[in-house]
Amino acid sequence: MKKIIHTLCLMLTAMSCLAQNQSFNNVLKQAKKENKLIFVDCYFTGCIPCAQMDENVFPNALVKAEMDKNFLMLKVDIFKDKLGDTLKVQHILNGFPTFLVLNGDGKLISSSSGYKDPGNLIALFADARQKAGQHKFLSGFSTSYNEKNIRHFTSNSVKPEKG
């Protein structure tokens, strides 16, 4: 019985990861089709500035109008969503909220962390649109992630000095 439950849990996890990957791919396709950029809000439950963005900034009429006109929004819980694991590694996320702006090919145009008031967020949007128009992308980041290529450290990796 435990084996069956374990197998079902693994299947559900795999299906969830596949669905998330498909939804991200769908957003990429939609961005290309609609000639929009992708605004990725990387947050986590319990993050006070993240909650303040949801309560005070994203509902702002000017922010909402700019978002609707030029962006597709993707919210990613960085600690619960499988896509969050990928984004943390790909884009070296370490402060929250983190906002990524990608084009339809998944190329990173902009990365910014911390609370933004409506004016600062609109400025971030304008800067990202300008950079996208000039085909300026941030380098050093990958549009794909292959876990096999990431070196995993174990407790045996570092040997204490003798002394």
CSV table of C-alpha atoms in Angstrom, one decimal:
chain,number,residue,atom,x,y,z
A,1,MET,CA,0.0,0.0,0.0
A,2,LYS,CA,2.8,2.4,0.9
A,3,LYS,CA,4.4,1.7,-2.5
A,4,ILE,CA,1.2,2.6,-4.3
A,5,ILE,CA,0.8,5.8,-2.4
A,6,HIS,CA,4.5,6.7,-3.0
A,7,THR,CA,4.1,6.0,-6.8
A,8,LEU,CA,0.9,8.1,-6.9
A,9,CYS,CA,2.7,11.0,-5.1
A,10,LEU,CA,5.6,10.8,-7.6
A,11,MET,CA,3.2,10.8,-10.5
A,12,LEU,CA,1.2,13.8,-9.2
A,13,THR,CA,4.5,15.7,-8.6
A,14,ALA,CA,5.7,14.9,-12.2
A,15,MET,CA,2.3,16.0,-13.6
A,16,SER,CA,2.5,19.2,-11.6
A,17,CYS,CA,6.0,20.0,-12.9
A,18,LEU,CA,5.0,19.2,-16.5
A,19,ALA,CA,1.9,21.4,-16.2
A,20,GLN,CA,4.0,24.3,-14.9
A,21,ASN,CA,6.5,23.9,-17.6
A,22,GLN,CA,3.7,23.8,-20.2
A,23,SER,CA,2.1,26.9,-18.7
A,24,PHE,CA,5.5,28.8,-18.9
A,25,ASN,CA,5.9,27.7,-22.5
A,26,ASN,CA,2.4,28.8,-23.2
A,27,VAL,CA,3.2,32.3,-21.7
A,28,LEU,CA,6.3,32.5,-23.9
A,29,LYS,CA,4.2,31.6,-27.0
A,30,GLN,CA,1.5,34.1,-26.1
A,31,ALA,CA,4.1,36.8,-25.5
A,32,LYS,CA,5.5,36.3,-29.0
A,33,LYS,CA,2.1,36.2,-30.6
A,34,GLU,CA,0.9,39.4,-28.8
A,35,ASN,CA,4.3,41.1,-29.1
A,36,LYS,CA,4.4,41.6,-25.3
A,37,LEU,CA,7.0,41.2,-22.6
A,38,ILE,CA,6.7,38.8,-19.7
A,39,PHE,CA,6.8,40.3,-16.2
A,40,VAL,CA,7.6,37.6,-13.7
A,41,ASP,CA,6.8,38.4,-10.0
A,42,CYS,CA,9.0,36.0,-7.9
A,43,TYR,CA,7.5,36.0,-4.4
A,44,PHE,CA,6.9,33.8,-1.4
A,45,THR,CA,4.2,33.4,1.2
A,46,GLY,CA,5.1,35.4,4.3
A,47,CYS,CA,7.1,38.0,2.4
A,48,ILE,CA,5.8,41.3,3.6
A,49,PRO,CA,7.1,43.5,0.7
A,50,CYS,CA,5.6,40.9,-1.7
A,51,ALA,CA,2.2,41.2,0.0
A,52,GLN,CA,2.5,45.0,-0.1
A,53,MET,CA,3.1,44.8,-3.9
A,54,ASP,CA,-0.1,42.7,-4.3
A,55,GLU,CA,-2.1,45.0,-2.0
A,56,ASN,CA,-0.9,48.5,-3.0
A,57,VAL,CA,1.0,48.5,-6.3
A,58,PHE,CA,-0.3,45.9,-8.7
A,59,PRO,CA,-4.0,47.2,-8.3
A,60,ASN,CA,-2.8,50.8,-9.1
A,61,ALA,CA,-4.7,52.1,-12.2
A,62,LEU,CA,-1.6,53.3,-14.0
A,63,VAL,CA,0.4,50.1,-13.2
A,64,LYS,CA,-2.5,48.0,-14.3
A,65,ALA,CA,-3.0,49.9,-17.6
A,66,GLU,CA,0.7,49.6,-18.4
A,67,MET,CA,0.7,45.9,-17.5
A,68,ASP,CA,-2.4,45.1,-19.6
A,69,LYS,CA,-1.0,47.0,-22.6
A,70,ASN,CA,2.6,45.7,-22.8
A,71,PHE,CA,3.1,42.8,-20.5
A,72,LEU,CA,1.9,39.3,-19.5
A,73,MET,CA,2.2,38.7,-15.8
A,74,LEU,CA,3.5,35.5,-14.3
A,75,LYS,CA,3.5,35.1,-10.5
A,76,VAL,CA,5.8,32.4,-9.2
A,77,ASP,CA,6.0,31.3,-5.6
A,78,ILE,CA,9.7,30.8,-5.4
A,79,PHE,CA,9.6,28.1,-2.7
A,80,LYS,CA,6.5,26.2,-3.7
A,81,ASP,CA,6.5,26.2,-7.6
A,82,LYS,CA,9.0,24.0,-9.5
A,83,LEU,CA,9.5,26.9,-11.9
A,84,GLY,CA,10.7,28.8,-8.8
A,85,ASP,CA,13.5,26.4,-8.3
A,86,THR,CA,14.6,26.9,-11.9
A,87,LEU,CA,14.4,30.7,-11.7
A,88,LYS,CA,16.4,30.8,-8.5
A,89,VAL,CA,19.2,28.9,-10.2
A,90,GLN,CA,19.0,30.6,-13.6
A,91,HIS,CA,18.8,34.1,-12.4
A,92,ILE,CA,20.6,33.9,-9.0
A,93,LEU,CA,17.6,35.2,-7.0
A,94,ASN,CA,18.3,36.2,-3.4
A,95,GLY,CA,16.0,39.1,-2.5
A,96,PHE,CA,12.3,39.3,-2.7
A,97,PRO,CA,10.2,40.2,-4.3
A,98,THR,CA,12.3,39.9,-7.5
A,99,PHE,CA,10.9,41.1,-10.8
A,100,LEU,CA,12.2,39.6,-14.0
A,101,VAL,CA,11.2,40.9,-17.5
A,102,LEU,CA,11.7,38.4,-20.3
A,103,ASN,CA,11.0,38.5,-24.0
A,104,GLY,CA,9.0,35.9,-25.8
A,105,ASP,CA,12.2,33.9,-26.4
A,106,GLY,CA,12.8,33.7,-22.6
A,107,LYS,CA,15.8,36.2,-22.8
A,108,LEU,CA,16.2,38.2,-19.6
A,109,ILE,CA,15.8,42.0,-20.2
A,110,SER,CA,15.6,43.2,-16.6
A,111,SER,CA,16.0,42.0,-13.1
A,112,SER,CA,15.2,44.0,-10.0
A,113,SER,CA,14.6,43.2,-6.4
A,114,GLY,CA,12.6,44.8,-3.6
A,115,TYR,CA,9.5,46.8,-3.1
A,116,LYS,CA,8.7,49.2,-5.9
A,117,ASP,CA,6.1,52.0,-5.5
A,118,PRO,CA,3.9,52.5,-8.6
A,119,GLY,CA,6.2,55.2,-10.1
A,120,ASN,CA,9.3,53.0,-9.7
A,121,LEU,CA,7.5,50.0,-11.2
A,122,ILE,CA,6.3,52.1,-14.2
A,123,ALA,CA,9.9,53.3,-14.7
A,124,LEU,CA,11.1,49.7,-14.6
A,125,PHE,CA,8.5,48.8,-17.3
A,126,ALA,CA,9.6,51.7,-19.5
A,127,ASP,CA,13.3,50.8,-19.1
A,128,ALA,CA,12.5,47.1,-20.0
A,129,ARG,CA,10.5,48.1,-23.0
A,130,GLN,CA,13.3,50.4,-24.2
A,131,LYS,CA,15.9,47.7,-23.8
A,132,ALA,CA,13.8,45.1,-25.5
A,133,GLY,CA,13.3,47.5,-28.4
A,134,GLN,CA,17.1,47.8,-28.7
A,135,HIS,CA,17.6,44.0,-28.3
A,136,LYS,CA,19.6,44.6,-25.1
A,137,PHE,CA,19.6,41.6,-22.8
A,138,LEU,CA,21.4,40.8,-19.6
A,139,SER,CA,24.2,38.4,-20.2
A,140,GLY,CA,25.5,35.6,-17.9
A,141,PHE,CA,22.0,34.1,-17.6
A,142,SER,CA,20.7,31.0,-19.3
A,143,THR,CA,17.3,30.6,-21.0
A,144,SER,CA,17.5,26.9,-20.1
A,145,TYR,CA,18.3,24.9,-17.1
A,146,ASN,CA,19.6,21.4,-17.0
A,147,GLU,CA,19.9,20.1,-13.5
A,148,LYS,CA,22.5,17.5,-14.7
A,149,ASN,CA,24.9,20.3,-15.4
A,150,ILE,CA,24.7,21.7,-11.9
A,151,ARG,CA,27.4,20.5,-9.5
A,152,HIS,CA,25.8,19.2,-6.3
A,153,PHE,CA,27.8,19.5,-3.1
A,154,THR,CA,27.7,17.0,-0.3
A,155,SER,CA,29.0,17.0,3.2
A,156,ASN,CA,32.1,15.1,1.9
A,157,SER,CA,32.9,17.9,-0.6
A,158,VAL,CA,34.8,20.0,1.9
A,159,LYS,CA,37.4,18.5,4.1
A,160,PRO,CA,38.2,20.3,7.3
A,161,GLU,CA,41.7,21.5,7.7
A,162,LYS,CA,44.0,19.6,10.0
A,163,GLY,CA,45.6,21.7,12.6
